[in-house]
PDB file of C-alpha atoms and ligand atoms in Angstrom:
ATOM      1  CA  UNK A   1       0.000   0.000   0.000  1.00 88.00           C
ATOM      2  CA  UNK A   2       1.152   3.654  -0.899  1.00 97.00           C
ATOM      3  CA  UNK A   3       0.278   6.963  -0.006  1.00 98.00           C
ATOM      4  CA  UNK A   4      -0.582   9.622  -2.713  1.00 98.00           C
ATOM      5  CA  UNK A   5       2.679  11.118  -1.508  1.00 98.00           C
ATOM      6  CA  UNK A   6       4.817   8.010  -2.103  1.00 98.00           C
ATOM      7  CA  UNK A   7       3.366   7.496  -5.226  1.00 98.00           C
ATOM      8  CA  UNK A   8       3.807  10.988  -6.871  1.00 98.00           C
ATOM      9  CA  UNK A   9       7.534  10.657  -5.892  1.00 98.00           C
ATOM     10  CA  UNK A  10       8.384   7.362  -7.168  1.00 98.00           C
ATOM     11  CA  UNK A  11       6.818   7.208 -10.612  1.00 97.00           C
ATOM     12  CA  UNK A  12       7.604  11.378 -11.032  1.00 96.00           C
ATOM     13  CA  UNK A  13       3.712  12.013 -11.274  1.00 98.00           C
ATOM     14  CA  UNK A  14       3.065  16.025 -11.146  1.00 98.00           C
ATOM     15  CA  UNK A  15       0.782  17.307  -8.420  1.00 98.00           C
ATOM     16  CA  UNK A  16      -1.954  19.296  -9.585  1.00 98.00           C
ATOM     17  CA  UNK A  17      -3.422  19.684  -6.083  1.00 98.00           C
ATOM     18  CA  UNK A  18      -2.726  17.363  -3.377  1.00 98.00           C
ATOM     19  CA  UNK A  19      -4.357  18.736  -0.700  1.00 98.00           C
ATOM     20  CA  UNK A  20      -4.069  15.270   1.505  1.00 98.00           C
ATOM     21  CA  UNK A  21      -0.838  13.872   0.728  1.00 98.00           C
ATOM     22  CA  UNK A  22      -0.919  11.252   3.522  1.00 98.00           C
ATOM     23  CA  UNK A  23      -4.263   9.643   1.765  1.00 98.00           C
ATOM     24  CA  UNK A  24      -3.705   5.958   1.479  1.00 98.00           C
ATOM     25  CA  UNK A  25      -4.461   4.314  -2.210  1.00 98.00           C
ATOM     26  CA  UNK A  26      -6.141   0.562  -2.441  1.00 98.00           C
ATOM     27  CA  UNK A  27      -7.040  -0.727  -5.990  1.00 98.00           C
ATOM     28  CA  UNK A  28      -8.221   1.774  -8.457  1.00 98.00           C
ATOM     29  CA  UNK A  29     -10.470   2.060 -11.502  1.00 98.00           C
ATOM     30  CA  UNK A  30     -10.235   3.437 -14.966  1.00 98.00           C
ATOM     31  CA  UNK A  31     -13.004   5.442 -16.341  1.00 98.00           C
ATOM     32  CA  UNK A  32     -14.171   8.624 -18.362  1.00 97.00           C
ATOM     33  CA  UNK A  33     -18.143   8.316 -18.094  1.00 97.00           C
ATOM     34  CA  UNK A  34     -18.761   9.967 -14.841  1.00 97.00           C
ATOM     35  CA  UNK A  35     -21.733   7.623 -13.517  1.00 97.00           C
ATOM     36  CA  UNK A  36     -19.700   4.637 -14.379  1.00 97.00           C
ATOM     37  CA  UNK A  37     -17.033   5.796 -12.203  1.00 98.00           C
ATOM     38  CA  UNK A  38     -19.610   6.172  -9.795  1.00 97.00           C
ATOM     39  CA  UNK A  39     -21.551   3.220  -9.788  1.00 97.00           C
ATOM     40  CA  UNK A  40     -18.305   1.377  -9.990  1.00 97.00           C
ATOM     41  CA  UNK A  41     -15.231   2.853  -8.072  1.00 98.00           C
ATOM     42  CA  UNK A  42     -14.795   1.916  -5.027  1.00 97.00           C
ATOM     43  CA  UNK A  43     -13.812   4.371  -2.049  1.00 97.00           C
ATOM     44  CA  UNK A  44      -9.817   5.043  -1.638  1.00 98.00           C
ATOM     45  CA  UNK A  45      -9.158   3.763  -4.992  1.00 98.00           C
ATOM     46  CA  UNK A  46      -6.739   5.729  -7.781  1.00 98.00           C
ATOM     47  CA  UNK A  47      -9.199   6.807 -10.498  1.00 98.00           C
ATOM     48  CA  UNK A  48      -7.252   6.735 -13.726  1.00 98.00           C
ATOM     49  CA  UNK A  49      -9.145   9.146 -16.645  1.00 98.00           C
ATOM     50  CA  UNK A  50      -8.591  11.266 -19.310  1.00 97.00           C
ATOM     51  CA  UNK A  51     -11.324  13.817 -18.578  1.00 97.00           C
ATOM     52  CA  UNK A  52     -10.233  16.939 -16.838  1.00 96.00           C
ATOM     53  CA  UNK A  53     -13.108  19.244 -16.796  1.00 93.00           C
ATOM     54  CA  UNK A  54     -14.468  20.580 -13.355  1.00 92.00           C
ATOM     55  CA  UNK A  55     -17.188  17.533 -12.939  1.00 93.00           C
ATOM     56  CA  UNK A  56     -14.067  15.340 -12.028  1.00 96.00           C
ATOM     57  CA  UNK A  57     -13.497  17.540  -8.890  1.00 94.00           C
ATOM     58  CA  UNK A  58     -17.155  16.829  -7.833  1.00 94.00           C
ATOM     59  CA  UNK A  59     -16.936  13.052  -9.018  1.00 96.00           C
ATOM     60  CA  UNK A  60     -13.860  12.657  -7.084  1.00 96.00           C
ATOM     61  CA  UNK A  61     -15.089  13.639  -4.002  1.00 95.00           C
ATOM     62  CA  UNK A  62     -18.311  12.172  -3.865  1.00 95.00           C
ATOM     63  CA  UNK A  63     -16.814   8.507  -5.200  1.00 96.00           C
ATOM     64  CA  UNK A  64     -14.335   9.153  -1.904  1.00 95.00           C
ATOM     65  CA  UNK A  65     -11.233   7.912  -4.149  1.00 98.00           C
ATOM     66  CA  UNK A  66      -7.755   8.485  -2.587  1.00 98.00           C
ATOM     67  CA  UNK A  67      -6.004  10.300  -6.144  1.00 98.00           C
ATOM     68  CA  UNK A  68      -7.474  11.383  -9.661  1.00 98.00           C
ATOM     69  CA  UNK A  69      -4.445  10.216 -12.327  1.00 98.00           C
ATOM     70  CA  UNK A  70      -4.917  12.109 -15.230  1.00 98.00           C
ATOM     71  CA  UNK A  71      -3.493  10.301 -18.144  1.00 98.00           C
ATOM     72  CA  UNK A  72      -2.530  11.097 -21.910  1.00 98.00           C
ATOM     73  CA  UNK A  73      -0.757  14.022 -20.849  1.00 98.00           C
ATOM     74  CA  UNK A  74      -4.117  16.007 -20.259  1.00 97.00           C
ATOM     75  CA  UNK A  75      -3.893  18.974 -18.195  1.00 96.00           C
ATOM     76  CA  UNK A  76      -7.038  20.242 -16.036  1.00 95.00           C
ATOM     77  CA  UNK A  77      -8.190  23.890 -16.068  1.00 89.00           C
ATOM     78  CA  UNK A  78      -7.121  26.377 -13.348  1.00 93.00           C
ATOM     79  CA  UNK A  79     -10.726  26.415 -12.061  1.00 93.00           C
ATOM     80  CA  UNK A  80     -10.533  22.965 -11.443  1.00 95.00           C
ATOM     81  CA  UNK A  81      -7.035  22.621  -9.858  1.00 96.00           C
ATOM     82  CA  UNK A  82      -8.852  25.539  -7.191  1.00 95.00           C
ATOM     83  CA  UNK A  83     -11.943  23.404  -6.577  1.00 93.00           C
ATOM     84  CA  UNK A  84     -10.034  19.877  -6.071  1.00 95.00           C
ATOM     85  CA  UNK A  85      -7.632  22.132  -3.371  1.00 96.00           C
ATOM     86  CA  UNK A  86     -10.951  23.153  -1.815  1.00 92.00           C
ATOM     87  CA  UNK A  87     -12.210  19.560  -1.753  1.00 91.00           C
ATOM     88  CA  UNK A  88      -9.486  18.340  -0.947  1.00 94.00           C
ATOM     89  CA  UNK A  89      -8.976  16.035  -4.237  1.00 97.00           C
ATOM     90  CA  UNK A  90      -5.478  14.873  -4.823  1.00 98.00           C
ATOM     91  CA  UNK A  91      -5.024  15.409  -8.782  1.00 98.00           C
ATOM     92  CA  UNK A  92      -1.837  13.327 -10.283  1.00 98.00           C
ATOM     93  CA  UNK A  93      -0.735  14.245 -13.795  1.00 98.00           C
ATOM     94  CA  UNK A  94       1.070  11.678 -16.492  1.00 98.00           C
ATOM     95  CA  UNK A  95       1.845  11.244 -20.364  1.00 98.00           C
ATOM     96  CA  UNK A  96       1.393   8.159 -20.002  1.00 98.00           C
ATOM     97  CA  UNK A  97      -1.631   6.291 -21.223  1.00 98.00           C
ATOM     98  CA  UNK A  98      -4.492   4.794 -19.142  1.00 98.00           C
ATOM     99  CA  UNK A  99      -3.066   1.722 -19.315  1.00 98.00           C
ATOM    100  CA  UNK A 100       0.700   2.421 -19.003  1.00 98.00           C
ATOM    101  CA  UNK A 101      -0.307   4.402 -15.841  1.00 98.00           C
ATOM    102  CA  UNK A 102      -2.239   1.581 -14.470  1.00 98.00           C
ATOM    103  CA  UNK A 103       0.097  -1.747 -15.042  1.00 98.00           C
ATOM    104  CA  UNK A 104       3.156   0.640 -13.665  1.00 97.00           C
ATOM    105  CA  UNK A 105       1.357   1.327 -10.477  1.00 98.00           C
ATOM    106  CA  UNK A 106      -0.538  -2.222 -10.557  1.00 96.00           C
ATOM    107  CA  UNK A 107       1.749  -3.731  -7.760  1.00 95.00           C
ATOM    108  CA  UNK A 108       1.746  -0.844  -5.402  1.00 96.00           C
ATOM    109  CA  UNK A 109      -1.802   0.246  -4.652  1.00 94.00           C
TER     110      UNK A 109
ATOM    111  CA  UNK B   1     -40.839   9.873  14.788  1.00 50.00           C
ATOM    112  CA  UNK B   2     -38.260  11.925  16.607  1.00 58.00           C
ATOM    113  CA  UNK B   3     -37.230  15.728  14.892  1.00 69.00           C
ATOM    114  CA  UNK B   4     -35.157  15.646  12.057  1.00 83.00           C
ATOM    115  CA  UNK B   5     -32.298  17.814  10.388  1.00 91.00           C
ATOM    116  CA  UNK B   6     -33.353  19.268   7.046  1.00 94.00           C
ATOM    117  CA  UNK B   7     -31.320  20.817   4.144  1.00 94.00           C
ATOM    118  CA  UNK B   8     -32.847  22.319   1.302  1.00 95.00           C
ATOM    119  CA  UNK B   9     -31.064  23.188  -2.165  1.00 93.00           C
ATOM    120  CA  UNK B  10     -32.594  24.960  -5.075  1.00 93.00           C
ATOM    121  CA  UNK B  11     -30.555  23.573  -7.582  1.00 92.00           C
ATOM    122  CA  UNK B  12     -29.649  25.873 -10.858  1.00 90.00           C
ATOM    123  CA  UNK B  13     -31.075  24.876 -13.913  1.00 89.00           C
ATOM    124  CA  UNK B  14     -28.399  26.841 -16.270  1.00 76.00           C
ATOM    125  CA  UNK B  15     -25.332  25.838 -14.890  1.00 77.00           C
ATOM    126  CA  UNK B  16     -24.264  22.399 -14.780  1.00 69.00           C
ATOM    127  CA  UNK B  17     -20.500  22.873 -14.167  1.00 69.00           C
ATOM    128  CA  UNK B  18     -21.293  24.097 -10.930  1.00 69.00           C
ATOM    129  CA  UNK B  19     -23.750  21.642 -10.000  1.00 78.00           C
ATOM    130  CA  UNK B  20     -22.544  19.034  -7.049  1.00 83.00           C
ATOM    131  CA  UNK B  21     -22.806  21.994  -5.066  1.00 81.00           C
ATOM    132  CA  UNK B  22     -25.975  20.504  -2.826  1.00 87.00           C
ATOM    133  CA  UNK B  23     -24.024  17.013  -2.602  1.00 92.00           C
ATOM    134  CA  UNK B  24     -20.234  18.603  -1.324  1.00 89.00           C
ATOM    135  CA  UNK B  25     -22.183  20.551   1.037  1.00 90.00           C
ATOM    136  CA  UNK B  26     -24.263  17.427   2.271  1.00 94.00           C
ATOM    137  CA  UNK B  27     -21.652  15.201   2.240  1.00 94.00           C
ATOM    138  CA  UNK B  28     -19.882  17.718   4.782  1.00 92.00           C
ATOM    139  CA  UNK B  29     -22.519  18.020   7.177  1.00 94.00           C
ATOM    140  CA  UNK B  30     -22.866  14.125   7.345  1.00 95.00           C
ATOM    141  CA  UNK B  31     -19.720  13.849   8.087  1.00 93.00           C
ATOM    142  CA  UNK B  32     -20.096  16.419  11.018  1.00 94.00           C
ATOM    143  CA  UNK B  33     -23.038  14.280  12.109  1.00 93.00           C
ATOM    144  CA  UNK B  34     -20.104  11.227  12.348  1.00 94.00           C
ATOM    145  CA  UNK B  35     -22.662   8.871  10.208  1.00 95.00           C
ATOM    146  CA  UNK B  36     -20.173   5.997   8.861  1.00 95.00           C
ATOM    147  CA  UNK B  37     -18.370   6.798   5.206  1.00 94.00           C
ATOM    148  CA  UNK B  38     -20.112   3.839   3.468  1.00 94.00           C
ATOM    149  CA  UNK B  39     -23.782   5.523   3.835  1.00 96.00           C
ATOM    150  CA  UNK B  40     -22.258   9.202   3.220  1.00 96.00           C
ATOM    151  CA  UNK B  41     -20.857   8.083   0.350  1.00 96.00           C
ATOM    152  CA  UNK B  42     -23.536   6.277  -0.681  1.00 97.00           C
ATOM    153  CA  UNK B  43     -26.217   9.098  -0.005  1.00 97.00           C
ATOM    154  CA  UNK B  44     -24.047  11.779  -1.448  1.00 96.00           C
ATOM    155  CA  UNK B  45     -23.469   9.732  -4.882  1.00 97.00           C
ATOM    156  CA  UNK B  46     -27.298   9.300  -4.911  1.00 98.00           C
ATOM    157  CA  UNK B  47     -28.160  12.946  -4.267  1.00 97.00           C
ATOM    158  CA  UNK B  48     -25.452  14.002  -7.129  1.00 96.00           C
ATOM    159  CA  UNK B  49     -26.680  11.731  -9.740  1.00 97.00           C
ATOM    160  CA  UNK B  50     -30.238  13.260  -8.886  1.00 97.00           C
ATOM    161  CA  UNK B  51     -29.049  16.764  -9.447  1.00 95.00           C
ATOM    162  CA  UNK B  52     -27.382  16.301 -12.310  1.00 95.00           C
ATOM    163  CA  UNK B  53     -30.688  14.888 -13.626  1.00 96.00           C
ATOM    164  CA  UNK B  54     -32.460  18.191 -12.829  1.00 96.00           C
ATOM    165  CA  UNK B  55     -29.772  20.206 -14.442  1.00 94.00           C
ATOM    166  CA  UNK B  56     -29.507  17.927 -17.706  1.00 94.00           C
ATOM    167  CA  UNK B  57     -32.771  17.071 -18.196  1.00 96.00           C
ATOM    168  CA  UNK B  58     -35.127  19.273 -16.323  1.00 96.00           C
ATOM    169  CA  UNK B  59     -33.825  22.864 -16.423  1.00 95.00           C
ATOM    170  CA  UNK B  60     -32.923  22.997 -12.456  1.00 94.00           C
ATOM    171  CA  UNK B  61     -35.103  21.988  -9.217  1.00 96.00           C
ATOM    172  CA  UNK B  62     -35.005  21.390  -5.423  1.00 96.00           C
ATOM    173  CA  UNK B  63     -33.257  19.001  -3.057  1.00 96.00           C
ATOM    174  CA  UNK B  64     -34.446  18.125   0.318  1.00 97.00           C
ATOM    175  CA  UNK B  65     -32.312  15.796   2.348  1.00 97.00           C
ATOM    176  CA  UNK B  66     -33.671  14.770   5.879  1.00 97.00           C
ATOM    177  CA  UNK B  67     -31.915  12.752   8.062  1.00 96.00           C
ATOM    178  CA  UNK B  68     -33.722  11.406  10.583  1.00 95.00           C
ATOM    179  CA  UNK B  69     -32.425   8.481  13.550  1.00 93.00           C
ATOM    180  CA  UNK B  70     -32.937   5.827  11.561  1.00 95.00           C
ATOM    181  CA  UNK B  71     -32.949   6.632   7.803  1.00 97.00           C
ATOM    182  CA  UNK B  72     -32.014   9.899   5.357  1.00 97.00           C
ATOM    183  CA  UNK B  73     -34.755  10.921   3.124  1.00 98.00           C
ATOM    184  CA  UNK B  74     -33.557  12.602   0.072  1.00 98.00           C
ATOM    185  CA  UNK B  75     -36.545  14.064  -2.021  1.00 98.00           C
ATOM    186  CA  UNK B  76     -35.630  15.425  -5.727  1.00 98.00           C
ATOM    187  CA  UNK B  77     -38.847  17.575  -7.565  1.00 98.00           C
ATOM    188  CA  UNK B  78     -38.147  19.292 -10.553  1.00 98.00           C
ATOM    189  CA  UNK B  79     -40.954  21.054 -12.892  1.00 97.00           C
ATOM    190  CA  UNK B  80     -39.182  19.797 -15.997  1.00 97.00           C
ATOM    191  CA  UNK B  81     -40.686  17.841 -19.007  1.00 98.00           C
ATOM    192  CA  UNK B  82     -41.048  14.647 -17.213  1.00 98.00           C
ATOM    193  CA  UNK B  83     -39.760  11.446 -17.858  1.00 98.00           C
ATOM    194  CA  UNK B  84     -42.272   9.733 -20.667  1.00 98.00           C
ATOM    195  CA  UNK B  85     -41.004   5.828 -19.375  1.00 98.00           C
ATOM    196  CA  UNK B  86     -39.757   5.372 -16.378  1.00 98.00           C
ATOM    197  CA  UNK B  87     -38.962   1.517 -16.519  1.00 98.00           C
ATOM    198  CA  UNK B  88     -37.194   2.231 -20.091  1.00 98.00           C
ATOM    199  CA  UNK B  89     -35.318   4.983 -18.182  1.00 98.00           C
ATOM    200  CA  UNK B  90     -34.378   2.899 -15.734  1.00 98.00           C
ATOM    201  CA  UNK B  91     -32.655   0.519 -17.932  1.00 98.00           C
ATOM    202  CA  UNK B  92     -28.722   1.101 -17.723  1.00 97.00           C
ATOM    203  CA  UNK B  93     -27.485   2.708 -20.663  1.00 97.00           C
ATOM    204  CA  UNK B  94     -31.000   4.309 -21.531  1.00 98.00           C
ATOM    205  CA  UNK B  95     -29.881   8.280 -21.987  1.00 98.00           C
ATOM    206  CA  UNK B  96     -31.521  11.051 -24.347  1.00 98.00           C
ATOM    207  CA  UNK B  97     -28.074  13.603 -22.690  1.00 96.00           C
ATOM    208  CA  UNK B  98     -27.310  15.287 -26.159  1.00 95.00           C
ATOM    209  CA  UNK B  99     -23.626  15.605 -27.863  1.00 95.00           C
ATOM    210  CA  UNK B 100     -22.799  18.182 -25.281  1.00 92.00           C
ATOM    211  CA  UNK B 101     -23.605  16.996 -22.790  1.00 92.00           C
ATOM    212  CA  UNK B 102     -21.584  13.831 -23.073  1.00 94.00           C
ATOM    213  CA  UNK B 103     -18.744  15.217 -23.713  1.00 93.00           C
ATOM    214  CA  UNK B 104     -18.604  16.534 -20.517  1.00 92.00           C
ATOM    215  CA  UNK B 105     -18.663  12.808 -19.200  1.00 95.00           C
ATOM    216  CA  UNK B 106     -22.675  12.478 -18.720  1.00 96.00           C
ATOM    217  CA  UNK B 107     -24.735  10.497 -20.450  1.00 96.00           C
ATOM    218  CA  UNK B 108     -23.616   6.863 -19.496  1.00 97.00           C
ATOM    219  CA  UNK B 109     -27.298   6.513 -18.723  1.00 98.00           C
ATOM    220  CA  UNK B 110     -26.270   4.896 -15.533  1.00 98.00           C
ATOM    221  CA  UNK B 111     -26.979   7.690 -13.180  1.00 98.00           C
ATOM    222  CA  UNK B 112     -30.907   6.334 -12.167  1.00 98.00           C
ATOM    223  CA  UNK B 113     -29.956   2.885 -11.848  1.00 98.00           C
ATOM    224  CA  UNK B 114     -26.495   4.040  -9.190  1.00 98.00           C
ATOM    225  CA  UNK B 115     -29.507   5.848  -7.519  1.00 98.00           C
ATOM    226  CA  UNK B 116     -31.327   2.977  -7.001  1.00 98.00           C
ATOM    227  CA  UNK B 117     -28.084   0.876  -6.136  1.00 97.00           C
ATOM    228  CA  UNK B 118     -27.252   3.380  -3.578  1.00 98.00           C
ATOM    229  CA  UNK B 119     -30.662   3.236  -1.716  1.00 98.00           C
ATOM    230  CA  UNK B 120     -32.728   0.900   0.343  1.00 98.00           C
ATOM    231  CA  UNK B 121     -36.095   2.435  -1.518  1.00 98.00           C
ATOM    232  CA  UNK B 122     -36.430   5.155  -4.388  1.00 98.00           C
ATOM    233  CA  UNK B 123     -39.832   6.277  -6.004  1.00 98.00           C
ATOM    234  CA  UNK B 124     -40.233   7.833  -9.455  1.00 98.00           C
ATOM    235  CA  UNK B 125     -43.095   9.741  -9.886  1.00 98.00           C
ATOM    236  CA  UNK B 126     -43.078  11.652 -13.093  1.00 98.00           C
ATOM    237  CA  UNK B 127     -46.191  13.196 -15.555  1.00 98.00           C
ATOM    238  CA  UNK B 128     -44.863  14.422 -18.940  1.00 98.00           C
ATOM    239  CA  UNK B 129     -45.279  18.253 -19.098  1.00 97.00           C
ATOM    240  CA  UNK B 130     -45.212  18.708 -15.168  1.00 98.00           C
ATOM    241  CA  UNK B 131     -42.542  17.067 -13.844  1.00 98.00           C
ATOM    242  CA  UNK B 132     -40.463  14.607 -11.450  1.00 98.00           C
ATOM    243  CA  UNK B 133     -40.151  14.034  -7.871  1.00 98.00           C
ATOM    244  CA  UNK B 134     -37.479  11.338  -6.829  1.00 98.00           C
ATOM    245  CA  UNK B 135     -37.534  10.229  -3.392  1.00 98.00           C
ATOM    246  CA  UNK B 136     -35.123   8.033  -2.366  1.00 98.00           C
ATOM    247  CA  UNK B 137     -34.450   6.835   1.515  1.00 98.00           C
ATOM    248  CA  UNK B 138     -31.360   5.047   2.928  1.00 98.00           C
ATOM    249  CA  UNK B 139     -31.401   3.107   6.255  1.00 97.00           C
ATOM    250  CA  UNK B 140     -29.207   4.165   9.363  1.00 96.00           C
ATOM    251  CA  UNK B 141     -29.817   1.042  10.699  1.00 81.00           C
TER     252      UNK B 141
HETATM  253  N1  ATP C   1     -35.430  14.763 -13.688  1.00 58.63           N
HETATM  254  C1  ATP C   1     -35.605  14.296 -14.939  1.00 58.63           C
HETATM  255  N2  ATP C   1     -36.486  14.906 -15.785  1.00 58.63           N
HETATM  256  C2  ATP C   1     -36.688  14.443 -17.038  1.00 58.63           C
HETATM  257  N3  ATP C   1     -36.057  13.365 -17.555  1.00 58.63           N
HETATM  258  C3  ATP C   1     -35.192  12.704 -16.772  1.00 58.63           C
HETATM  259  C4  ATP C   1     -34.908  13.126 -15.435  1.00 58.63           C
HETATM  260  N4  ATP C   1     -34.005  12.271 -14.891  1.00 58.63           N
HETATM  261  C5  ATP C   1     -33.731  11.365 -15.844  1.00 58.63           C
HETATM  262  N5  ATP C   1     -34.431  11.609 -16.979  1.00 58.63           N
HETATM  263  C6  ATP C   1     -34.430  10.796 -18.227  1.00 58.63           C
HETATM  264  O1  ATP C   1     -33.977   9.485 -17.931  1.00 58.63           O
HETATM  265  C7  ATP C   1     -32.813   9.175 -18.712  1.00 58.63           C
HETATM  266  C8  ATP C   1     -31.885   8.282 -17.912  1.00 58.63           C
HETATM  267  O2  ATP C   1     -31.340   9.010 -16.780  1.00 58.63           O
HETATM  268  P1  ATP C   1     -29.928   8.567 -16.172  1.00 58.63           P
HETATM  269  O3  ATP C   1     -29.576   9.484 -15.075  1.00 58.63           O
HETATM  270  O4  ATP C   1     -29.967   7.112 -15.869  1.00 58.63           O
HETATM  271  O5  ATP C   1     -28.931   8.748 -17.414  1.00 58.63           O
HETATM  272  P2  ATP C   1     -28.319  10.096 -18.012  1.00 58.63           P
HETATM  273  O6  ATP C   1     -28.570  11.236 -17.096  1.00 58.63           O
HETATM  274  O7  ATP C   1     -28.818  10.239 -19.394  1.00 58.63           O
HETATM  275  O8  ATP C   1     -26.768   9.746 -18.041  1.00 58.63           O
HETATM  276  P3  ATP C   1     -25.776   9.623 -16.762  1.00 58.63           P
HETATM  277  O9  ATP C   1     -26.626   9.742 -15.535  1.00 58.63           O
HETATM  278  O10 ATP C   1     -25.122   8.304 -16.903  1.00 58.63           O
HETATM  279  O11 ATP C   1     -24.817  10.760 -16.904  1.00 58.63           O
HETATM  280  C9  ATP C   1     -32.237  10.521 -19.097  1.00 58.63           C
HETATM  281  O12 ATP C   1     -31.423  10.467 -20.237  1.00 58.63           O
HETATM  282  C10 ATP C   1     -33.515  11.348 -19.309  1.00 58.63           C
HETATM  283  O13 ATP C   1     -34.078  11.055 -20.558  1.00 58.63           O
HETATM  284 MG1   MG C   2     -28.103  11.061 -15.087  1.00 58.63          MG
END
């Protein structure tokens, strides 16, 4: 198990907002269709997605998921960077793809 | 039944980037109440799904969440067109969100059936041309 902290540092994932660095992440869930992610995440995990408009912030919060990975290199709007802070919504950043994100961090969440 | 705590939304029709606002601010106060982070979660994910409805599909409405000692109440009524088929809406995947709406991430047609996933008990009641009133109810105990 690895804290959003841990994470960020050992796969060089940009912080966005990480408003609860100490959060602890089990299992996680890739998704772009908002009530998907929420009928199907589970609390605490890493939600992998592409999307990065404000809805995420909202999603992220309600679904109770420890990060938000966004993949493909996709940055999030100012606006939503604020409201995740607010929340307090860790936001990871990567070039990677969905997947590449996902096998990498496989083993340690 | 013993008194209950109330909170009442109106919930803004034009704007659906800002809307979540009634669920954050519920999910806070639950939390303040110390009710466990299965049901919060749970509840708030129901209420959202709900207001997103009303903003989508219904030009705006009003939440009422009462929690009461052994169950939350969370009642949804919107004056909006109405929903024509309520079992067909019902169905997972079933969505009439337009282009623009999807490409904000809604219209997975899956946000009525994580409603009723997320309760113990949910009513539609809906006539086309008047509206929709959702009430949903989740057991504290
Ligand atoms: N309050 C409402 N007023 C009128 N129609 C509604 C209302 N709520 C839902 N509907 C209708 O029911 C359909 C299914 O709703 P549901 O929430 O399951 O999916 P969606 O909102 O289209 O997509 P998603 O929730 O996955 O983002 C909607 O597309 C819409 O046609
Ligand atoms: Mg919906």
């Amino acid at each position: 198990m690895m804290t959003v902290k841990e994470l960020s540092e050992k796969y060089s994932l940009k912080a966005a907002s990480m408003p609860e660095p100490e959060r602890e992440i089990r299992g996680g869930y890739i998704g772009d269709l908002l009530s998907w992610v929420m009928g199907r995440a589970q609390a605490d995990n890493a939600w992998i997605t592409i999307m990065t408009n404000i809805n995420i912030a909202a999603v992220g919060a309600l679904s109770d998921v420890a990060v938000i990975i966004i993949a493909e290199g996709a940055v999030p709007d100012i606006n939503v960077i604020e409201t995740a802070e607010e929340k307090g919504i860790n936001i990871l950043l990567t070039d990677k793809t969905a997947y590449e994100i996902a096998v990498l961090i496989s083993a340690d969440i | 039944m013993s008194e209950s705590l109330n909170f009442h939304f109106d919930v803004d029709g034009d704007n659906f980037v800002s809307a979540g606002q009634a669920s954050v601010q519920v999910k806070k106060n639950l939390r303040r109440l110390g009710l466990p982070p299965e049901i919060i979660r749970q509840v708030s994910i129901a209420l959202y799904e709900g207001e997103i409805n009303m903003v989508i599909h219904a030009g705006g409405g009003e939440a009422d969440i009462n929690v009461y000692e052994d169950r939350i109440v969370i009642v949804l009524a919107d004056k909006g067109p109405g929903i024509p088929d309520i079992n067909l809406a019902m169905q997972e995947g079933y969505s009439t969100a337009t282009e623009n709406v999807r490409s904000l991430g809604f219209g997975a047609g899956m946000g009525l059936p994580n409603m009723k996933r997320y309760t113990d008990e949910m009513k539609i009641e809906s006539e086309v041309g008047v509206g929709t009133t959702i009430t949903m109810c989740v057991y504290l105990k």
